[in-house]
Short mmCIF file of N, CA and C in Angstrom, two decimals:
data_model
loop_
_atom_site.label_atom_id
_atom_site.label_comp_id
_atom_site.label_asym_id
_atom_site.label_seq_id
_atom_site.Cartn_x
_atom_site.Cartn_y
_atom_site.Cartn_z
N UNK A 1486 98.29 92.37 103.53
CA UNK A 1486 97.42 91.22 103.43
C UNK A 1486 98.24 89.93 103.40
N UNK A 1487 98.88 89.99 102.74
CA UNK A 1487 100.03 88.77 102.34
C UNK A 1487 100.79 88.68 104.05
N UNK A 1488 101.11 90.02 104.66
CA UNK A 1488 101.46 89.60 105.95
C UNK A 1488 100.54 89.02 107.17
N UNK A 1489 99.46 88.43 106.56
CA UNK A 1489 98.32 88.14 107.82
C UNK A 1489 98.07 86.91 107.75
N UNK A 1490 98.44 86.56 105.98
CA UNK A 1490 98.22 85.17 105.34
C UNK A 1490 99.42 84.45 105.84
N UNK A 1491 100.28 85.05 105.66
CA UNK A 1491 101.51 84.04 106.25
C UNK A 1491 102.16 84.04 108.06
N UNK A 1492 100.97 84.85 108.42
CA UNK A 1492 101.10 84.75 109.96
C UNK A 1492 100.29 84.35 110.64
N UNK A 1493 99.50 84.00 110.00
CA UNK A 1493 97.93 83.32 110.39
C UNK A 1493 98.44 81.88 111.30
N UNK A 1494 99.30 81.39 111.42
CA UNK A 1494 100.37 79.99 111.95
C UNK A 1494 100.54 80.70 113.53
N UNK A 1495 101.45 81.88 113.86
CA UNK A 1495 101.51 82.40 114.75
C UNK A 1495 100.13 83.22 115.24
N UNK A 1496 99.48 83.65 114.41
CA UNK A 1496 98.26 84.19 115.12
C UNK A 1496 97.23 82.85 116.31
N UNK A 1497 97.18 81.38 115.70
CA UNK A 1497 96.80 80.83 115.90
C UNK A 1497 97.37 80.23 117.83
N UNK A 1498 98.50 80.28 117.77
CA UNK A 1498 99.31 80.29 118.68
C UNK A 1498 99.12 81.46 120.10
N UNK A 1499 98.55 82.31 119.40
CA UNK A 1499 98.92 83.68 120.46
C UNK A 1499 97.89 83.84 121.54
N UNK A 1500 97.87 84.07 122.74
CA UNK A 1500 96.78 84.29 124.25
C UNK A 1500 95.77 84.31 123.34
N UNK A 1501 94.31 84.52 123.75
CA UNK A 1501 92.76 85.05 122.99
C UNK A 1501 93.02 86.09 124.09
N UNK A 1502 93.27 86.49 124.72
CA UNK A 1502 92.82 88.04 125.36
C UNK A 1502 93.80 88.94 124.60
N UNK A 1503 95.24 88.07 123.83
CA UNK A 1503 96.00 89.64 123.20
C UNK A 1503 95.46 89.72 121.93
N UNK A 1504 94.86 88.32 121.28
CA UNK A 1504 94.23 88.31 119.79
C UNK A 1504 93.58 89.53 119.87
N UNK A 1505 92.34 88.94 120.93
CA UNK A 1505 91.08 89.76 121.13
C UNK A 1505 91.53 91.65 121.41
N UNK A 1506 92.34 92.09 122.00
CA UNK A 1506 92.38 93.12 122.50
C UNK A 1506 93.57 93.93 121.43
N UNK A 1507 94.69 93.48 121.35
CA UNK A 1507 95.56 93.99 120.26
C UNK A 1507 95.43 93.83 118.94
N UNK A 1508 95.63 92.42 119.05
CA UNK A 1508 95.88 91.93 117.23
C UNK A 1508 94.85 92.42 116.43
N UNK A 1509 93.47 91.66 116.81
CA UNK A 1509 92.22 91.68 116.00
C UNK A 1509 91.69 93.70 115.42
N UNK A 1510 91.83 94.65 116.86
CA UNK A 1510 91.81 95.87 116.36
C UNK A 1510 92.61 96.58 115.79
N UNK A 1511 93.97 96.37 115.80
CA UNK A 1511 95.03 96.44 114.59
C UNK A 1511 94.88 96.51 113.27
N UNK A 1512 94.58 94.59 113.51
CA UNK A 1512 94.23 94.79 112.27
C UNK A 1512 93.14 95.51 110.99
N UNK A 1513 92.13 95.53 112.07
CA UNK A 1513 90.48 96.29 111.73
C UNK A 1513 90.83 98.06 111.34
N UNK A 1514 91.89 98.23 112.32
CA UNK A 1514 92.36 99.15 111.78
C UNK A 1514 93.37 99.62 110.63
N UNK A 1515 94.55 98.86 110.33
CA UNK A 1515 94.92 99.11 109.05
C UNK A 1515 94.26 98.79 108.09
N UNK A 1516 93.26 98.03 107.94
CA UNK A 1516 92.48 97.25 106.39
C UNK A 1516 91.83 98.62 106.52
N UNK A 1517 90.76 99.18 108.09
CA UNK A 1517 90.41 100.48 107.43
C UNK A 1517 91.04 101.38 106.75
N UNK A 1518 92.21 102.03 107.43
CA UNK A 1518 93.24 103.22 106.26
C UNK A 1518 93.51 102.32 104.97
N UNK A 1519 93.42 101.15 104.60
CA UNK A 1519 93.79 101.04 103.53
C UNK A 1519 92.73 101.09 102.55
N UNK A 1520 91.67 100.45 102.61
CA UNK A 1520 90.53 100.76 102.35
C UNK A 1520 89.96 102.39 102.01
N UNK A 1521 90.38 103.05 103.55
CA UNK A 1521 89.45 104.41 103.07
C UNK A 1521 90.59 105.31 102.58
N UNK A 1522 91.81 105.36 103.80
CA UNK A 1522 92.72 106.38 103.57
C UNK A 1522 92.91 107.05 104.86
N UNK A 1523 91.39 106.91 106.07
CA UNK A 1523 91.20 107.51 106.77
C UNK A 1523 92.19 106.77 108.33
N UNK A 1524 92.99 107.35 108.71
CA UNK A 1524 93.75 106.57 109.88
C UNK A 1524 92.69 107.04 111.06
N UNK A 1525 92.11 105.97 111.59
CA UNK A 1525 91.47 106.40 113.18
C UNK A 1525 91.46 104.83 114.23
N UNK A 1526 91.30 105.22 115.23
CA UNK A 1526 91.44 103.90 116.11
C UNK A 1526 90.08 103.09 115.76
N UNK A 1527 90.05 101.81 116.75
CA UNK A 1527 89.31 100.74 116.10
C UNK A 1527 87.60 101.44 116.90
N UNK A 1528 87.78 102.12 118.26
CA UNK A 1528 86.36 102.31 118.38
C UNK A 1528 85.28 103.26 117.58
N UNK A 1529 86.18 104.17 116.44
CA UNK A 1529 85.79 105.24 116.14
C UNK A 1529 85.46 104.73 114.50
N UNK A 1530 86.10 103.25 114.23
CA UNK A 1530 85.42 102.83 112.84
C UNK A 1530 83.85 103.04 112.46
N UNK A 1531 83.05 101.94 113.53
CA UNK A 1531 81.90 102.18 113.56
C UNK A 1531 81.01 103.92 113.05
N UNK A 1532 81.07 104.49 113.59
CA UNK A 1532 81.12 106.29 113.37
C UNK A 1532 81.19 106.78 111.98
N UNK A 1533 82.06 106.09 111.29
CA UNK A 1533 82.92 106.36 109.84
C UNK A 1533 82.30 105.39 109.11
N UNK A 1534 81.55 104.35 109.20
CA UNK A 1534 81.20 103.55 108.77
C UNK A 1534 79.50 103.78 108.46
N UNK A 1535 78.89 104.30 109.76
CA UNK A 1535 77.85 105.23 109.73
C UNK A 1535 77.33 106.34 109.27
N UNK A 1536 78.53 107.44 109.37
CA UNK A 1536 78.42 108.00 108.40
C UNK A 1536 78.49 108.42 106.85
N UNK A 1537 79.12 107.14 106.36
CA UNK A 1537 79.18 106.93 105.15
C UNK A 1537 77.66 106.23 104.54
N UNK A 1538 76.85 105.51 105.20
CA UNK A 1538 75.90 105.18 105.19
C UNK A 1538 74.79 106.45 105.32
N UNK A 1539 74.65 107.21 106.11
CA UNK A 1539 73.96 107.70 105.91
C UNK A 1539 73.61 109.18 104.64
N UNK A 1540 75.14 109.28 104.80
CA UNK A 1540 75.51 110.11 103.67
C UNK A 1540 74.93 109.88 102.08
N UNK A 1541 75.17 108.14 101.89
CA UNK A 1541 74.38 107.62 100.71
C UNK A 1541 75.44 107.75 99.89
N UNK A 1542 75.21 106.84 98.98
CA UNK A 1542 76.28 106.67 97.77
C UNK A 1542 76.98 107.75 96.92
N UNK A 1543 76.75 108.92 96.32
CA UNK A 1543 77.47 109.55 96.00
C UNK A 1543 78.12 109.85 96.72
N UNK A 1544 78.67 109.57 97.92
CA UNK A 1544 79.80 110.35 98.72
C UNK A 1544 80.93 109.40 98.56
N UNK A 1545 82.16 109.53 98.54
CA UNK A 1545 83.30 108.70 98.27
C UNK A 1545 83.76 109.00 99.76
N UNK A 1546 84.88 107.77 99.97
CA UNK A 1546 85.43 107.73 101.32
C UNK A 1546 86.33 109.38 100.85
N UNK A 1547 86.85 109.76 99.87
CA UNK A 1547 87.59 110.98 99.87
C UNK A 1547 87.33 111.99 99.87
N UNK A 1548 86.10 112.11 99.82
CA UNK A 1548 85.19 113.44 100.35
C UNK A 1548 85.25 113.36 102.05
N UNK A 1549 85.13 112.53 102.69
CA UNK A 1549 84.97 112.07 103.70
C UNK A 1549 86.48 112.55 104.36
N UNK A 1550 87.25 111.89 104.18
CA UNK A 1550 88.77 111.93 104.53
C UNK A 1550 89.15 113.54 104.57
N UNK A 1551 88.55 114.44 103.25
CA UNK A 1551 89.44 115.54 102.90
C UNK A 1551 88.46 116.25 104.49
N UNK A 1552 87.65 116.22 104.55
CA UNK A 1552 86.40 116.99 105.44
C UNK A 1552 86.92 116.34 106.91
N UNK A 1553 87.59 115.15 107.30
CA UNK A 1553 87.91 115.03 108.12
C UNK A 1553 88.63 115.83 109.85
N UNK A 1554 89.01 116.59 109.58
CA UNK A 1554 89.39 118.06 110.23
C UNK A 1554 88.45 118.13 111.13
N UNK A 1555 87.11 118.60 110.40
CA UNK A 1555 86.26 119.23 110.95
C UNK A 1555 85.11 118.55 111.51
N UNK A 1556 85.47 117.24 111.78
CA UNK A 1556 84.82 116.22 112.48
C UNK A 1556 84.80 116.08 114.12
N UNK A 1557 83.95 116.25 114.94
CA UNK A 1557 84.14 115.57 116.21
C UNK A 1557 82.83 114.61 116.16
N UNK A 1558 83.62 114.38 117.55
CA UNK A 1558 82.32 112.85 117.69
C UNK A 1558 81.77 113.06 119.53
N UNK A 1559 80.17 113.38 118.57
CA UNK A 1559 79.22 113.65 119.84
C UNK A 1559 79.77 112.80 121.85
N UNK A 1560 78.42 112.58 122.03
CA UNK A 1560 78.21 112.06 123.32
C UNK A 1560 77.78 110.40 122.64
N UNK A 1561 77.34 110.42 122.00
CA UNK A 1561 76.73 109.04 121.29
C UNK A 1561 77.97 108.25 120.49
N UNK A 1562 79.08 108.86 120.43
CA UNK A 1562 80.25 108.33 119.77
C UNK A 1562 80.19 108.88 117.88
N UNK A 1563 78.86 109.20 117.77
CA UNK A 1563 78.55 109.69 116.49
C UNK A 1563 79.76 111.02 115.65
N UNK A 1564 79.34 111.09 114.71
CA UNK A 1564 80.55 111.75 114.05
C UNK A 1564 79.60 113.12 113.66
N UNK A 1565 79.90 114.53 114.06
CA UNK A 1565 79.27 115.84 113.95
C UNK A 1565 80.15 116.99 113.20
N UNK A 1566 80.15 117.25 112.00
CA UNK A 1566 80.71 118.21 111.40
C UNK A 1566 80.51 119.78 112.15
N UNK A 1567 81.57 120.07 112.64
CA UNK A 1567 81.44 121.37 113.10
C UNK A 1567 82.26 122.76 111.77
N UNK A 1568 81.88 123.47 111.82
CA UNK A 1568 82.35 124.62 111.11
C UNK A 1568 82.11 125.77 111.73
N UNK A 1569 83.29 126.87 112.66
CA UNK A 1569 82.98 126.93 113.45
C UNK A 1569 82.80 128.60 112.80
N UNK A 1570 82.64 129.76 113.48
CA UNK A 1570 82.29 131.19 112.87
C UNK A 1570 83.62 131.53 112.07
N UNK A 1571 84.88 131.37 112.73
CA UNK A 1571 85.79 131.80 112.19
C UNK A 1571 86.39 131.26 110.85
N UNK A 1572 86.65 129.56 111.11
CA UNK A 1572 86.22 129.37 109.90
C UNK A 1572 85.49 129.16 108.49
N UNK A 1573 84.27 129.52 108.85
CA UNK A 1573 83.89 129.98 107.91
C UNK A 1573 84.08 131.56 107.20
N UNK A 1574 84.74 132.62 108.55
CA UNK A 1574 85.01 133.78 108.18
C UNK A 1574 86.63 133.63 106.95
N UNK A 1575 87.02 132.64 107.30
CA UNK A 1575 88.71 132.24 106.77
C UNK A 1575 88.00 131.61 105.64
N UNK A 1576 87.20 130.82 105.49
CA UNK A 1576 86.89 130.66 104.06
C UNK A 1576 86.56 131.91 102.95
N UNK A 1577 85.50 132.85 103.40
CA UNK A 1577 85.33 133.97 102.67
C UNK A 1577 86.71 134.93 102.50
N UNK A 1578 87.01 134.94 103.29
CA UNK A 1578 88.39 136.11 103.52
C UNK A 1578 89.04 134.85 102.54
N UNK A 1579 89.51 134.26 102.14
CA UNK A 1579 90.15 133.61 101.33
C UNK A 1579 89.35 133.15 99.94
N UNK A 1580 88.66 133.09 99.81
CA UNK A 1580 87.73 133.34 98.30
C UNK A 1580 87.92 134.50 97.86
N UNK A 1581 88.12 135.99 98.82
CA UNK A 1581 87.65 137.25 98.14
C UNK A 1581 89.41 137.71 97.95
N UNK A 1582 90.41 136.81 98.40
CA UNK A 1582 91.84 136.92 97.93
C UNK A 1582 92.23 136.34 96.85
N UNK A 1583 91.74 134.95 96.94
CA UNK A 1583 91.81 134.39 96.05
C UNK A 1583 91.88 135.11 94.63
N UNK A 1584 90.15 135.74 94.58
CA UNK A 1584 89.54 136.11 93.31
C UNK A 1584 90.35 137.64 93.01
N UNK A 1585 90.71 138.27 93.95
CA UNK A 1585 91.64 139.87 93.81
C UNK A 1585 93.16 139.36 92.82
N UNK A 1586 93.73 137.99 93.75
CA UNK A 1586 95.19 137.76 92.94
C UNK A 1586 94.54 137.04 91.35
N UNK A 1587 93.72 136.40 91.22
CA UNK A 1587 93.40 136.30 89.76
C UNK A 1587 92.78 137.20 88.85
N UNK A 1588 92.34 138.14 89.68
CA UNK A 1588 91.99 139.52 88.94
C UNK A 1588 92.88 140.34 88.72
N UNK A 1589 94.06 140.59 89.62
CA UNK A 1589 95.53 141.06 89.31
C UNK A 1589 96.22 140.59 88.48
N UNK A 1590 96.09 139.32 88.43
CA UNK A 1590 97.13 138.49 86.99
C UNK A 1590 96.66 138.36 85.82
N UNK A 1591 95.17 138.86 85.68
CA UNK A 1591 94.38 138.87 84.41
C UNK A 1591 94.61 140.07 84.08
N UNK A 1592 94.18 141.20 85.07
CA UNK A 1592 94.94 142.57 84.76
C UNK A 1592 95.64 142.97 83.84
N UNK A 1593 97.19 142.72 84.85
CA UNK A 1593 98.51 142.71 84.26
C UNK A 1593 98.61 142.13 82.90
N UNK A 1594 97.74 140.81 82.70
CA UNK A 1594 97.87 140.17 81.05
C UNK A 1594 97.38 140.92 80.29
N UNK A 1595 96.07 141.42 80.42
CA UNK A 1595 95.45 142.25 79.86
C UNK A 1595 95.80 143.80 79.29
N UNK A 1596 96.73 144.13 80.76
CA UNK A 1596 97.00 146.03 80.44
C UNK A 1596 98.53 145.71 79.83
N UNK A 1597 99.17 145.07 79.64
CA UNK A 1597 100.25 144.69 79.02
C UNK A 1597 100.11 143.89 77.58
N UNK A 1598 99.03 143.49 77.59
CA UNK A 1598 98.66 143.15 75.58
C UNK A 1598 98.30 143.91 75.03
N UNK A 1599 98.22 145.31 75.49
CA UNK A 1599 97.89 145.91 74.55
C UNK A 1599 99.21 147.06 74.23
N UNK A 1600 100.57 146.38 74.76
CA UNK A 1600 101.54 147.50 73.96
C UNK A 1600 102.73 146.71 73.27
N UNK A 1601 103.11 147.10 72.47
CA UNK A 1601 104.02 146.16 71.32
C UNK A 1601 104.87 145.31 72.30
N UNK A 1602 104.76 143.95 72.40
CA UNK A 1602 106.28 143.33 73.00
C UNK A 1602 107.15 142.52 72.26
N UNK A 1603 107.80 142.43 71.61
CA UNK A 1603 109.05 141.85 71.06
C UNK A 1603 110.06 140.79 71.32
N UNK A 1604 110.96 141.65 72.58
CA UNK A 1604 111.47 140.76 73.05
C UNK A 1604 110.96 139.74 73.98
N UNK A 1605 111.82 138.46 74.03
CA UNK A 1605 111.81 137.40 74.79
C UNK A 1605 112.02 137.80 76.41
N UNK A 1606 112.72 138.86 77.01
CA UNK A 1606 112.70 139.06 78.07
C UNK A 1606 111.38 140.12 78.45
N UNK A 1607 110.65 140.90 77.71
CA UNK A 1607 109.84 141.23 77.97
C UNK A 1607 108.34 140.42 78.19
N UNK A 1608 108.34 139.20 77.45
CA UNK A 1608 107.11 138.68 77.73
C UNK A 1608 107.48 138.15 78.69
N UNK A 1609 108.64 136.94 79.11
CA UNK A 1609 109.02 136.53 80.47
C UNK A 1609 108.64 137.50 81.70
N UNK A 1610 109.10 138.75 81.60
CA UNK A 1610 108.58 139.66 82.71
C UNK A 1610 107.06 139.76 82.97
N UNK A 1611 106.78 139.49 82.21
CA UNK A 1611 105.11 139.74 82.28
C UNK A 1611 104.30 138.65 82.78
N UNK A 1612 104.90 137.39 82.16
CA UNK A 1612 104.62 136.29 82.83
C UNK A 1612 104.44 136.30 84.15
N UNK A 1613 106.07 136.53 84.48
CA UNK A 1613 106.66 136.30 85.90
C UNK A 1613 105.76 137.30 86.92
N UNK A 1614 105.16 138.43 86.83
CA UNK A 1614 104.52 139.45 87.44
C UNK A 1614 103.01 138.24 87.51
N UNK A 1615 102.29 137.67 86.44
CA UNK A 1615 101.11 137.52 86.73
C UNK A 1615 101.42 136.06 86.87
N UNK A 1616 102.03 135.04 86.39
CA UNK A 1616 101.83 133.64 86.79
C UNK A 1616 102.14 133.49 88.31
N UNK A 1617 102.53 134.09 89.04
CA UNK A 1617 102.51 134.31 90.46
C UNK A 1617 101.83 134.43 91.13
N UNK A 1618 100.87 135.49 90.97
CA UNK A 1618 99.58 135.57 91.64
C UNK A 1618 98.53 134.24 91.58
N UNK A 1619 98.58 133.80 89.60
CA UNK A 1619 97.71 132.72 89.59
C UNK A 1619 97.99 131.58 90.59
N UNK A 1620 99.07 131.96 90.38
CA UNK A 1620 99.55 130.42 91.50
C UNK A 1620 99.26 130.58 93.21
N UNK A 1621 99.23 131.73 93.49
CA UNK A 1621 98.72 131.86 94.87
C UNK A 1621 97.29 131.71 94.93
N UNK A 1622 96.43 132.32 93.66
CA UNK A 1622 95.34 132.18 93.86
C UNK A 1622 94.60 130.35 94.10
N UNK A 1623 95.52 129.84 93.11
CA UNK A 1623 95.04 128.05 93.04
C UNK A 1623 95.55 127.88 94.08
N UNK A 1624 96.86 128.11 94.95
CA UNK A 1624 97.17 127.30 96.32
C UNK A 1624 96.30 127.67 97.16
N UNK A 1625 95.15 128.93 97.38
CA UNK A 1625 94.58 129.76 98.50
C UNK A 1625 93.24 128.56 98.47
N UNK A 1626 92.62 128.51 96.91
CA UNK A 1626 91.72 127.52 96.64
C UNK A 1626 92.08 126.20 97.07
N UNK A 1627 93.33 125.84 96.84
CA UNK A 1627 93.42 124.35 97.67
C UNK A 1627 93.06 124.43 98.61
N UNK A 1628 93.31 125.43 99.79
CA UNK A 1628 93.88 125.09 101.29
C UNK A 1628 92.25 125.14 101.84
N UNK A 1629 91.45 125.48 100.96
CA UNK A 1629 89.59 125.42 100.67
C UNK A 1629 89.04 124.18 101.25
N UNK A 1630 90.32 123.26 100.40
CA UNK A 1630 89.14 121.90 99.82
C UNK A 1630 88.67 120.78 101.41
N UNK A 1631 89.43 121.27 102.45
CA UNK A 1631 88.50 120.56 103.35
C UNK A 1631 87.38 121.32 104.10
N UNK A 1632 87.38 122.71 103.93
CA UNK A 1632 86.05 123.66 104.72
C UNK A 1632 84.95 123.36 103.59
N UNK A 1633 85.23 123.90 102.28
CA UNK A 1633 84.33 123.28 101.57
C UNK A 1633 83.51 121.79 101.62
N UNK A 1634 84.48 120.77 101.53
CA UNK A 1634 83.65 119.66 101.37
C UNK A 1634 83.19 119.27 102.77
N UNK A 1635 83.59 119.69 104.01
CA UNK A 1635 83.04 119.57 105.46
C UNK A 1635 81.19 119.91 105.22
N UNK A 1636 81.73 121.41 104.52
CA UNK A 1636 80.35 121.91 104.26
C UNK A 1636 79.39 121.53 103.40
N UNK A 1637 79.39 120.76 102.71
CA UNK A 1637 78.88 120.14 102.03
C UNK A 1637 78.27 118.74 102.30
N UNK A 1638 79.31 117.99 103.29
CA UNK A 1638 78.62 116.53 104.12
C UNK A 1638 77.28 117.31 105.63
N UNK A 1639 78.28 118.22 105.62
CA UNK A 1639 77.24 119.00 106.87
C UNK A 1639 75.98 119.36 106.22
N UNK A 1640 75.61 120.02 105.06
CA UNK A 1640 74.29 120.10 104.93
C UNK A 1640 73.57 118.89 104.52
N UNK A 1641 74.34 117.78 103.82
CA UNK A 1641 74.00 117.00 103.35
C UNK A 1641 73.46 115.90 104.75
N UNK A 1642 74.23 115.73 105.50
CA UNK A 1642 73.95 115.22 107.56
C UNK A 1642 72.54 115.71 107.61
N UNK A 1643 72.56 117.16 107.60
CA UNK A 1643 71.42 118.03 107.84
C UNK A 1643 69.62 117.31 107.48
N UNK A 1644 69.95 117.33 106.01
CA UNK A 1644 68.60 117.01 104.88
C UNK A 1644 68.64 115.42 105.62
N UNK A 1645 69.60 114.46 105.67
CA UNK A 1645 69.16 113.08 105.77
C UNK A 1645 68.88 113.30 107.14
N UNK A 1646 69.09 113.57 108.39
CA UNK A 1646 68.70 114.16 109.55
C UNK A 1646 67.05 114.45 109.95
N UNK A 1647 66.82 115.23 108.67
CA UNK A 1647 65.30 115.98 108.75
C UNK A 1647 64.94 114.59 108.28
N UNK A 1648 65.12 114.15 107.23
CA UNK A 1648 64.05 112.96 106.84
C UNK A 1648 63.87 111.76 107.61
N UNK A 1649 64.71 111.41 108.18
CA UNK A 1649 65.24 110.68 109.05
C UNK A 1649 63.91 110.53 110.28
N UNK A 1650 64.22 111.79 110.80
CA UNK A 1650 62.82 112.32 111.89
C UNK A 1650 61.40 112.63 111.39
N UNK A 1651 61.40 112.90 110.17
CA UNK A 1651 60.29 113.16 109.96
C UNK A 1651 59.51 111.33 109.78
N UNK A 1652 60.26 111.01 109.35
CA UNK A 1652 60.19 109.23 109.13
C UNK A 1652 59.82 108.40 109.89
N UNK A 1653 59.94 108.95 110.95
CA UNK A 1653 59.84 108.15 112.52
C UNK A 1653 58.35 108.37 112.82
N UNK A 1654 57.46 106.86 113.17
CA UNK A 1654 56.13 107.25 113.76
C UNK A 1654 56.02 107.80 114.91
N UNK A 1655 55.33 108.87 115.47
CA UNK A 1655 55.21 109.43 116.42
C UNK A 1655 54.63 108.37 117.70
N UNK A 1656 55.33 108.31 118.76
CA UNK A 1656 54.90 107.52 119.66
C UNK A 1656 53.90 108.44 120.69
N UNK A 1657 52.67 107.59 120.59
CA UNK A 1657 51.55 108.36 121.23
C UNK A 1657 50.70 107.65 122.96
N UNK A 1658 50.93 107.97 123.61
CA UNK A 1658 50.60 107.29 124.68
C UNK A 1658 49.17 107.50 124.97
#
């Protein structure tokens, strides 16, 4: 910002067809990533801007951003959450791993508290067998968080979609 304020002297100076065509969408575009987070070119703001609108206020630009992936943009330039068979098959196949390695590390805690341990290298071992799994299980759940929240603006598209049309007076000739 501070670099626009103190170049605003040379901006003033520069062609109107490179203002107009370089500078001005440049800039429209970094204030957007800084603003949302989301890096996209200047024609595809509009889109992102729309769909945050229609989405409605509980949605944060970072719901938006994380779901980003799974975004294309129609024939209308519009923005369409796709989720396609497989990934959604990679989501389940990774929930039902997920939940096996935290059921293995609860296990192991479990069938191992119940026999005397003493030493300091024996509880370390026990650790080390199940804090491993937990930890695969939370990284499997991260690698989630953009199919999930895709899926979640997608049904949410969906419902404002239906109302949307249902809203509309029927044009009757």
């Amino acid at each position: 910002m501070q670099y626009l304020i103190d170049s605003q002297n040379i901006l003033q100076n520069v062609h109107n067809d490179f203002k107009t065509n370089f500078v001005e969408p440049t800039i429209a575009e970094n204030l957007f990533f800084v603003m949302t987070g989301i890096r996209t070119n200047y024609n595809t703001i509009p889109a992102y801007l729309k769909l945050k609108d229609l989405l409605g206020q509980d949605y944060e630009w970072l719901m938006i951003r994380s779901a980003k992936p799974h975004f294309k943009f129609d024939n209308k330039g519009e923005i369409e959450i796709i989720l396609s068979k497989y990934t959604l098959i990679y989501r389940n196949f990774s929930l039902v791993l997920s939940f096996v390695f935290s059921l293995t590390g609860l296990g192991i805690l479990i069938y191992f508290s119940r026999f005397d341990i003493n030493t300091l290298s024996e509880i370390l071992l026990i650790y080390m067998l199940a804090f491993p799994l937990f930890i695969f299980a939370f990284y499997i759940l991260s690698t989630l968080t953009s199919i999930s929240r895709a899926g979640i603006l997608q049904k949410r598209l969906t419902v404002v979609k239906m109302k949307l049309t249902q809203s509309e007076p029927e044009n009757k000739i």
